[in-house]
């Protein structure tokens, strides 16, 4: 197994505060953000394979062999240490391709022991680009039907990219696969590194030449995969898009989800908040946060509205005209907005639900009825029973999670090097020329966006500040947007063009334009998003649905974000151990 990484940990809020320093991107509203990119990225190494010549035409690089011939290729030894086989190669008509209007050779295969993958190889239009796409949840199936942050990317829809994805080593939707150590490692960190090597070998054979540039696009677990690659295998991809990353996987699926579940079902009883409450609650939040007429809170981190301000008076009953909260509902909401803490008040996960996200809670944080089950309950169950302990614990539920420092150590220490992609030291990725676009919906009901802000600030600390970090990595926060899309804010955008321009031209994205699109495919609103810690504010008085009405304004709340988190990393980073014989062997620890 490859060397894994650990960090010395501590509990000092004083040093955590140093993560809050931020250097201004602009001064004053209405000033355009400046591009500050370095040159293009170095191409990632391609896997070796016997090449044949390919011809380049106006429609791209033509295949050097037939699709049927791909199925006959024997590439078992093409990538040392990554044994794989091609199981099928079939023609895919352009009309059947959900990625765009291009015919493809649809290749399927298996990497030992059971990592299933699929690659779509364009028959025309290929521009020597390779795109690997992540999956969601606990995976269990390949996802080559869409790229999460690449809507409207013309090169993708025209066939400029060979596109691949995998099931991360298992075909089960739940967590049972994690009882097998090999499958656990495939899911935790190995699968994408193995896939990119195998896929590049196939690409080289099919076109007679290697891919020039390689990219990754994923959201949720796909965002976890993206950051795993940047941290552990910094030369695999030239450009990486990581959306709503579940990179703090262990703490998220235990402490974060269990906290909201225990908060909604106080003392194990019926739910205090249900889906029926959310519309009226959201209206109260918008009013309390001073939201504009469009109902989108652009800077929710700055809002500290207290649900106790609408607690029902003695004898008062909540109605649609006069919505108020019971004492238990106030307790529930305060806990949800505060996040999971231990007995000392330290966060056990670096995040919490932001005000304005309430409409997105339905079915995840809140159930349909007081006696129904929420999605959080099932998320915790799979991880707790099968993924974090040495042996299955089939009877455990969200009610068994204890919010203490001791329980945190019990849960986190055995598996954090397996599942979590929280290393803030991206020095090797930056040195290799890699470019990273992080993005997160501020109304995310699954993975609180505050955790991604905290990770980005940790990266800034290690890299040497905002100016040094933005030369290769930028974070974009989308107001009102739910988990990986949906919600109340514009949620459609093209980050793939942005990352390819950054990699190949050195053009760092000063903003991304997001859109709201109706069921007929018509754009109904546009809005810019700017790199953290800036947000788009309507300073012109123009239409809220027009991107030209907005200018970048620095968020003081984001720039000065401080989290007293039990798992916070020390400033600086060093390797302190190796994974040997299935356990950590610690070699040193810097004080």
XYZ file of C-alpha atoms in Angstrom:
591
model
C 0.000 0.000 0.000
C 1.200 3.543 -0.605
C 2.429 5.706 2.200
C -0.430 7.424 3.959
C -0.279 10.693 5.840
C -1.083 11.839 9.344
C -0.972 15.139 11.094
C -0.113 15.971 14.684
C -3.383 17.165 16.245
C -4.141 19.542 19.049
C -6.991 21.329 20.752
C -5.746 24.924 20.854
C -8.312 27.436 19.680
C -5.623 30.113 19.760
C -3.637 28.565 16.937
C -6.777 27.666 14.998
C -7.475 31.368 14.861
C -4.426 31.852 12.665
C -6.330 30.142 9.847
C -8.527 33.226 9.583
C -5.974 35.497 7.895
C -6.961 36.405 4.331
C -5.416 38.709 1.742
C -7.862 40.854 -0.238
C -8.531 39.939 -3.867
C -9.999 43.331 -4.582
C -10.497 46.604 -2.747
C -13.993 47.993 -2.759
C -17.171 46.964 -4.510
C -17.385 47.066 -8.245
C -13.703 46.315 -8.892
C -13.173 43.325 -11.137
C -11.250 40.406 -9.683
C -7.835 40.082 -11.228
C -6.547 36.940 -12.843
C -3.479 35.696 -11.049
C -2.730 32.366 -12.618
C 0.642 30.901 -13.257
C 1.396 29.151 -16.527
C -0.163 25.963 -17.838
C 0.051 22.716 -15.947
C 2.451 19.914 -16.591
C 0.787 16.972 -18.272
C 0.248 13.923 -16.100
C 2.181 10.813 -17.060
C 0.332 8.386 -19.298
C 0.365 4.643 -18.776
C 2.542 2.728 -21.198
C 1.033 0.859 -24.135
C 2.058 0.003 -27.662
C 1.077 2.929 -29.883
C 0.122 3.106 -33.516
C -0.035 6.297 -35.529
C -3.222 8.335 -35.557
C -4.337 10.990 -37.970
C -5.471 14.412 -36.833
C -8.285 15.954 -38.832
C -10.422 19.073 -38.556
C -12.830 16.977 -36.526
C -10.154 15.926 -34.054
C -7.834 12.971 -33.667
C -9.194 9.904 -35.416
C -9.077 6.434 -33.833
C -6.164 4.240 -34.837
C -8.202 1.049 -34.566
C -11.764 -0.190 -34.701
C -13.984 -0.310 -31.661
C -14.456 -4.060 -32.040
C -10.678 -4.407 -31.968
C -10.521 -2.824 -28.530
C -12.371 -5.801 -27.057
C -9.585 -8.061 -28.321
C -6.758 -6.091 -26.706
C -4.705 -7.932 -24.104
C -3.583 -5.202 -21.711
C -3.293 -7.307 -18.567
C 0.361 -6.312 -18.205
C 0.097 -2.791 -19.626
C 0.211 -1.099 -16.225
C 2.524 -2.674 -13.647
C 0.641 -3.285 -10.424
C -2.766 -2.624 -11.980
C -4.010 -5.861 -13.580
C -7.137 -5.252 -15.634
C -9.148 -6.708 -18.480
C -11.500 -5.269 -21.079
C -14.824 -7.119 -20.983
C -16.598 -5.388 -23.874
C -16.291 -2.641 -26.474
C -19.418 -1.615 -28.355
C -20.468 1.179 -30.698
C -22.578 3.888 -29.033
C -24.668 6.044 -31.362
C -24.481 9.809 -30.955
C -28.224 9.929 -30.275
C -27.788 7.586 -27.295
C -24.910 9.513 -25.720
C -26.058 11.668 -22.798
C -22.726 13.503 -22.663
C -23.145 15.064 -26.091
C -23.937 14.457 -29.721
C -20.982 12.232 -30.509
C -20.659 8.579 -31.352
C -18.358 6.622 -29.067
C -16.661 3.336 -28.505
C -18.127 2.337 -25.151
C -15.534 0.248 -23.329
C -16.174 -1.701 -20.147
C -13.720 -3.607 -18.021
C -12.545 -4.773 -14.607
C -9.497 -3.916 -12.548
C -8.579 -6.600 -10.018
C -10.211 -7.647 -7.854
C -13.622 -6.209 -8.867
C -13.262 -2.550 -9.803
C -15.677 -2.097 -12.705
C -15.085 0.773 -15.099
C -16.491 2.282 -18.269
C -14.853 4.572 -20.831
C -16.512 6.471 -23.652
C -14.020 7.045 -26.473
C -15.173 9.628 -29.052
C -15.052 8.367 -32.628
C -14.737 11.944 -33.906
C -13.759 15.227 -32.302
C -11.214 13.939 -29.774
C -8.713 16.650 -28.807
C -6.351 14.474 -26.753
C -8.227 15.226 -23.508
C -9.102 12.717 -20.787
C -11.867 13.311 -18.225
C -12.514 11.071 -15.222
C -15.865 11.460 -13.470
C -16.630 10.690 -9.825
C -19.676 8.976 -8.344
C -22.035 9.751 -5.459
C -23.088 8.304 -2.117
C -21.186 5.096 -1.469
C -20.962 4.535 -5.253
C -21.563 0.982 -6.424
C -22.095 1.804 -10.100
C -20.243 3.532 -12.905
C -21.274 7.071 -13.829
C -20.378 8.037 -17.378
C -23.698 9.706 -18.105
C -22.897 13.242 -16.934
C -20.164 15.468 -15.546
C -21.468 17.381 -12.494
C -19.852 20.777 -13.093
C -19.596 20.701 -16.874
C -23.075 21.627 -18.091
C -22.847 23.413 -21.409
C -19.142 22.718 -21.909
C -18.960 22.765 -25.696
C -15.769 20.679 -25.975
C -17.378 17.951 -23.868
C -20.585 17.949 -25.872
C -18.532 17.876 -29.092
C -16.470 14.844 -28.110
C -13.174 16.497 -27.186
C -12.800 14.295 -24.085
C -12.494 10.572 -23.539
C -14.616 10.068 -20.399
C -14.254 7.342 -17.768
C -15.680 6.379 -14.393
C -15.783 3.412 -12.018
C -17.917 1.898 -9.262
C -15.032 2.363 -6.768
C -14.573 -1.386 -6.463
C -18.016 -2.669 -5.489
C -21.520 -3.017 -6.842
C -23.436 -2.524 -3.598
C -25.175 0.735 -2.783
C -24.752 0.288 0.962
C -21.696 -0.011 3.183
C -21.491 -3.800 3.477
C -18.549 -3.950 1.049
C -16.353 -2.218 3.638
C -16.162 -5.390 5.690
C -13.583 -6.517 3.119
C -10.212 -4.736 3.614
C -9.349 -4.675 -0.084
C -12.691 -3.227 -1.129
C -12.479 -0.734 1.728
C -9.133 0.520 0.399
C -10.445 0.672 -3.176
C -13.302 2.868 -2.025
C -11.186 4.896 0.362
C -8.409 5.997 -1.987
C -7.105 3.455 -4.531
C -9.760 3.112 -7.225
C -9.332 6.402 -9.086
C -5.550 6.133 -9.176
C -5.831 2.667 -10.676
C -8.533 3.699 -13.139
C -6.619 6.657 -14.556
C -3.665 4.388 -15.316
C -5.735 1.680 -16.961
C -7.882 4.173 -18.881
C -4.873 6.030 -20.250
C -3.433 2.752 -21.508
C -6.678 2.050 -23.384
C -6.857 5.607 -24.730
C -3.316 5.342 -26.066
C -4.073 2.099 -27.859
C -7.334 3.339 -29.367
C -6.003 6.632 -30.718
C -2.382 5.666 -31.204
C -1.242 8.457 -28.931
C -1.547 9.408 -25.294
C -3.919 11.999 -23.857
C -2.214 15.369 -23.582
C -4.206 16.652 -20.610
C -6.202 14.883 -17.912
C -9.040 16.221 -15.784
C -11.288 15.064 -12.947
C -14.836 16.223 -12.185
C -16.833 14.984 -9.208
C -19.347 16.076 -6.580
C -20.156 14.718 -3.101
C -18.284 11.398 -2.927
C -16.953 12.477 -6.312
C -15.578 15.584 -4.601
C -13.934 13.306 -2.060
C -12.391 11.344 -4.926
C -11.182 14.587 -6.490
C -9.384 15.783 -3.358
C -7.983 12.304 -2.711
C -6.298 12.483 -6.096
C -4.910 15.982 -5.512
C -3.532 14.976 -2.112
C -2.243 11.439 -2.660
C -1.528 11.263 -6.402
C -0.681 14.836 -7.446
C 0.487 13.976 -10.973
C -2.568 11.963 -12.076
C -4.559 14.991 -13.247
C -3.696 18.426 -14.594
C -7.009 19.947 -13.560
C -9.453 18.878 -10.835
C -13.009 20.031 -10.079
C -14.171 19.081 -6.574
C -17.806 19.837 -5.790
C -19.376 19.627 -2.305
C -16.598 17.237 -1.271
C -17.324 14.534 1.285
C -13.613 14.622 2.035
C -14.056 14.544 5.821
C -15.931 11.302 5.245
C -15.723 9.640 8.656
C -16.753 12.611 10.799
C -19.437 13.615 8.284
C -21.161 10.238 8.182
C -21.017 9.726 11.921
C -20.970 12.922 13.950
C -22.518 15.400 11.502
C -25.440 13.268 10.335
C -26.024 11.718 13.770
C -26.078 15.172 15.352
C -28.828 16.433 13.070
C -30.743 13.165 13.543
C -30.496 13.319 17.319
C -31.445 16.996 17.158
C -34.581 16.356 15.109
C -35.543 13.295 17.147
C -34.873 14.761 20.587
C -34.311 12.062 23.219
C -35.222 9.432 20.633
C -38.782 10.684 20.365
C -40.840 11.801 17.353
C -39.433 14.451 15.055
C -39.811 17.988 16.337
C -39.455 19.453 12.829
C -40.991 17.864 9.725
C -41.140 18.759 6.066
C -44.385 20.633 6.693
C -42.531 23.185 8.842
C -39.878 24.120 6.320
C -41.671 26.697 4.167
C -42.786 28.825 7.129
C -39.451 28.355 8.868
C -37.600 29.463 5.755
C -39.713 32.608 5.484
C -38.843 33.464 9.088
C -35.149 32.909 8.392
C -35.198 35.121 5.297
C -36.830 37.883 7.312
C -34.430 37.430 10.213
C -31.391 37.500 7.923
C -32.595 40.525 5.956
C -32.666 38.622 2.649
C -33.352 40.586 -0.552
C -36.571 40.265 -2.527
C -35.275 37.306 -4.558
C -35.117 35.242 -1.350
C -31.472 34.236 -1.750
C -29.091 34.914 1.126
C -25.813 35.680 -0.609
C -23.637 35.622 2.523
C -25.368 33.205 4.925
C -22.307 32.711 7.103
C -22.789 36.281 8.313
C -26.352 35.623 9.494
C -26.716 34.641 13.152
C -30.517 34.712 13.405
C -31.714 32.911 16.550
C -34.818 30.693 16.251
C -35.676 31.664 19.802
C -36.894 35.009 18.447
C -40.011 33.275 17.094
C -40.659 30.909 19.996
C -44.357 30.662 20.768
C -45.566 32.689 23.703
C -47.428 30.950 26.484
C -50.749 29.782 25.103
C -49.846 30.677 21.516
C -50.385 28.129 18.720
C -48.427 28.273 15.491
C -50.404 29.058 12.340
C -49.458 29.824 8.753
C -50.198 33.478 9.418
C -48.307 33.563 12.701
C -45.675 30.840 12.608
C -43.930 30.171 15.884
C -41.758 27.448 17.376
C -42.176 25.244 20.421
C -39.361 25.107 22.968
C -38.263 21.732 21.594
C -38.221 23.089 18.044
C -36.036 25.985 19.145
C -33.639 23.494 20.741
C -33.597 21.402 17.565
C -32.848 24.337 15.303
C -30.182 25.839 17.525
C -28.383 22.501 17.500
C -28.639 22.156 13.713
C -27.271 25.658 13.129
C -24.477 25.118 15.692
C -23.143 21.739 14.539
C -21.968 18.714 16.550
C -19.899 19.546 19.635
C -18.294 17.536 22.401
C -18.542 18.056 26.136
C -16.044 20.919 25.904
C -17.893 22.764 23.150
C -15.468 21.755 20.395
C -16.879 20.851 17.017
C -16.637 17.176 16.086
C -17.143 18.047 12.416
C -16.001 21.355 10.889
C -19.394 22.473 9.707
C -23.056 23.142 10.386
C -26.195 24.067 8.469
C -26.306 27.661 7.313
C -29.373 29.865 7.629
C -31.310 29.844 4.379
C -30.839 26.131 3.634
C -34.135 25.046 5.249
C -36.152 24.293 2.106
C -33.505 21.758 1.122
C -33.781 19.751 4.361
C -36.855 17.768 3.292
C -36.251 14.029 3.401
C -32.658 14.410 4.517
C -32.635 16.311 7.809
C -36.396 16.309 8.338
C -38.872 13.466 7.733
C -42.253 13.630 6.034
C -44.011 12.930 9.332
C -43.101 13.018 13.010
C -42.872 9.221 13.106
C -41.101 8.884 9.743
C -37.367 8.392 9.184
C -34.926 10.966 7.815
C -32.129 10.359 5.342
C -29.549 11.184 8.003
C -30.541 8.056 9.920
C -29.651 5.771 7.006
C -26.390 7.615 6.243
C -25.170 7.036 9.789
C -26.336 3.430 9.871
C -24.260 2.221 6.923
C -21.054 3.904 8.072
C -21.429 3.005 11.724
C -22.264 -0.637 11.121
C -19.824 -1.544 8.369
C -17.210 1.080 7.641
C -15.435 2.364 10.731
C -14.897 -0.548 13.104
C -12.699 -3.628 12.696
C -15.724 -5.912 12.621
C -19.362 -5.339 11.620
C -21.631 -3.797 14.244
C -25.041 -4.644 12.746
C -27.148 -3.351 15.633
C -25.742 0.166 15.918
C -27.867 3.188 14.988
C -27.568 6.980 15.125
C -28.751 6.822 18.742
C -25.507 5.086 19.739
C -23.234 7.960 18.713
C -21.755 9.760 21.717
C -20.666 13.344 21.243
C -17.542 13.232 23.350
C -13.839 13.654 22.695
C -13.231 10.053 23.735
C -15.804 8.674 21.298
C -14.408 10.902 18.556
C -11.002 9.274 18.993
C -12.564 5.820 19.070
C -14.313 6.419 15.753
C -11.727 8.487 13.906
C -8.314 7.060 14.735
C -8.686 3.581 13.159
C -9.907 4.714 9.720
C -9.139 8.384 9.090
C -6.117 7.468 6.975
C -8.332 5.151 4.939
C -11.377 7.250 4.136
C -10.565 10.896 4.728
C -9.080 13.335 2.216
C -8.348 16.220 4.583
C -4.639 16.802 3.969
C -4.255 20.565 3.400
C -0.759 20.279 1.960
C -1.257 20.472 -1.804
C 2.322 21.548 -2.411
C 3.107 18.574 -4.648
C -0.046 19.142 -6.721
C 0.827 22.805 -7.142
C 4.434 21.992 -8.004
C 3.254 19.564 -10.688
C 1.296 22.412 -12.287
C -2.102 21.150 -11.153
C -5.126 23.429 -10.961
C -8.050 22.965 -8.564
C -11.566 24.403 -8.615
C -13.557 23.748 -5.444
C -17.263 24.577 -5.373
C -20.070 24.148 -2.887
C -23.728 25.111 -2.602
C -24.355 27.295 0.450
C -27.740 25.590 0.886
C -26.250 22.082 0.935
C -28.395 19.840 3.132
C -26.049 16.828 3.010
C -22.551 18.248 3.439
C -22.337 21.634 5.171
C -20.356 24.049 3.022
C -18.587 25.467 6.080
C -16.394 22.355 6.097
C -15.146 23.145 2.588
C -14.424 26.721 3.636
C -12.433 25.390 6.591
C -10.463 23.034 4.350
C -9.662 25.814 1.880
C -8.438 28.062 4.684
C -6.231 25.219 5.917
C -4.773 24.941 2.406
C -4.081 28.680 2.441
C -2.275 28.304 5.742
C -0.006 25.553 4.441
C 0.621 27.074 1.001
C 1.443 30.510 2.391
C -1.683 32.640 2.194
C -4.455 33.640 -0.162
C -2.253 35.073 -2.890
C -0.085 31.956 -3.139
C -3.097 29.633 -3.027
C -5.190 31.328 -5.686
C -2.440 30.756 -8.265
C -3.551 27.118 -8.415
C -6.722 26.667 -6.314
C -9.968 28.612 -5.944
C -13.196 28.016 -4.051
C -16.598 29.132 -5.375
C -19.688 29.186 -3.125
C -23.150 29.134 -4.745
C -25.912 30.925 -2.760
C -29.123 28.980 -2.246
C -27.826 25.901 -4.073
C -28.497 22.510 -2.500
C -26.330 19.390 -2.569
C -24.590 19.169 -5.957
C -27.382 21.227 -7.513
C -31.011 22.140 -7.054
C -32.263 24.505 -4.385
C -33.275 28.123 -4.771
C -30.231 29.715 -6.416
C -28.801 29.405 -9.939
C -27.139 25.989 -9.974
C -26.057 25.324 -13.569
C -22.548 26.267 -14.634
C -19.540 25.162 -16.656
C -16.409 24.666 -14.596
C -14.830 22.289 -17.111
C -14.139 25.074 -19.593
C -12.778 27.173 -16.730
C -10.383 24.455 -15.575
C -9.183 23.619 -19.099
C -8.525 27.301 -19.831
C -6.612 27.543 -16.569
C -4.535 24.472 -17.379
C -3.846 25.157 -21.047
C -3.844 28.971 -21.220
C -3.019 30.033 -17.673
C -6.353 31.893 -17.405
C -7.443 31.615 -13.779
C -11.230 31.925 -13.325
C -12.031 35.365 -11.890
C -15.668 34.273 -11.648
C -18.082 31.578 -12.780
C -21.477 32.374 -14.252
C -24.292 30.288 -12.802
C -27.718 29.921 -14.387
C -31.230 28.876 -13.457
C -32.706 26.729 -16.216
C -36.401 25.807 -16.491
C -37.841 22.464 -17.566
C -37.745 23.572 -21.199
C -34.059 24.347 -21.050
C -34.545 28.112 -21.020
C -32.278 30.269 -18.873
C -34.385 32.254 -16.398
C -31.637 33.849 -14.309
C -27.879 34.334 -14.293
C -25.607 35.176 -11.391
C -21.820 35.368 -10.994
C -19.953 33.605 -8.205
C -16.560 34.877 -7.144
C -13.621 33.158 -5.465
C -13.783 32.793 -1.680
C -14.050 34.959 0.404
C -15.987 37.153 -2.067
C -19.667 36.943 -2.900
C -21.855 38.535 -5.548
C -23.928 41.478 -4.337
C -26.446 43.470 -6.354
C -24.856 46.882 -5.977
C -26.284 48.347 -9.186
C -29.995 48.052 -8.497
C -30.427 46.067 -11.683
C -32.540 42.926 -12.089
C -31.643 40.200 -9.594
C -31.876 37.693 -12.450
C -29.125 39.392 -14.478
C -25.464 38.651 -13.759
C -24.479 42.172 -14.813
C -26.254 43.566 -11.742
C -23.676 42.065 -9.399
C -20.202 43.019 -8.222
C -17.787 41.206 -5.877
C -17.907 42.084 -2.186
C -15.670 40.577 0.448
C -17.431 38.512 3.102
C -16.045 39.439 6.492
C -17.629 36.311 7.985
C -15.887 34.051 5.477
C -12.549 35.858 5.667
C -12.462 35.656 9.468
C -13.957 32.174 9.825
C -12.606 30.392 12.908
C -13.624 26.900 13.945
C -12.767 25.307 17.270
C -12.726 21.833 15.763
C -11.365 18.803 17.582
C -9.836 17.468 14.372
C -8.110 20.671 13.300
C -4.652 20.357 11.847
C -1.544 22.055 13.127
C -0.017 24.748 10.985
C 2.466 22.994 8.757
C 2.403 19.328 7.839
C 4.715 16.406 7.822
C 4.609 12.694 7.320
C 4.674 11.044 10.702
C 4.032 7.409 9.926
C 3.493 4.619 7.451
C 0.762 2.079 6.949
C 2.445 -1.227 7.746
C 0.758 -4.576 8.203
C -2.698 -3.051 8.389
C -1.874 -0.506 11.090
C -0.152 2.817 11.564
C 3.484 2.825 12.577
C 4.204 6.332 13.865
C 7.759 7.480 13.306
C 7.787 11.052 14.559
C 5.547 13.900 15.605
C 6.478 17.551 15.507
C 5.360 19.597 18.532
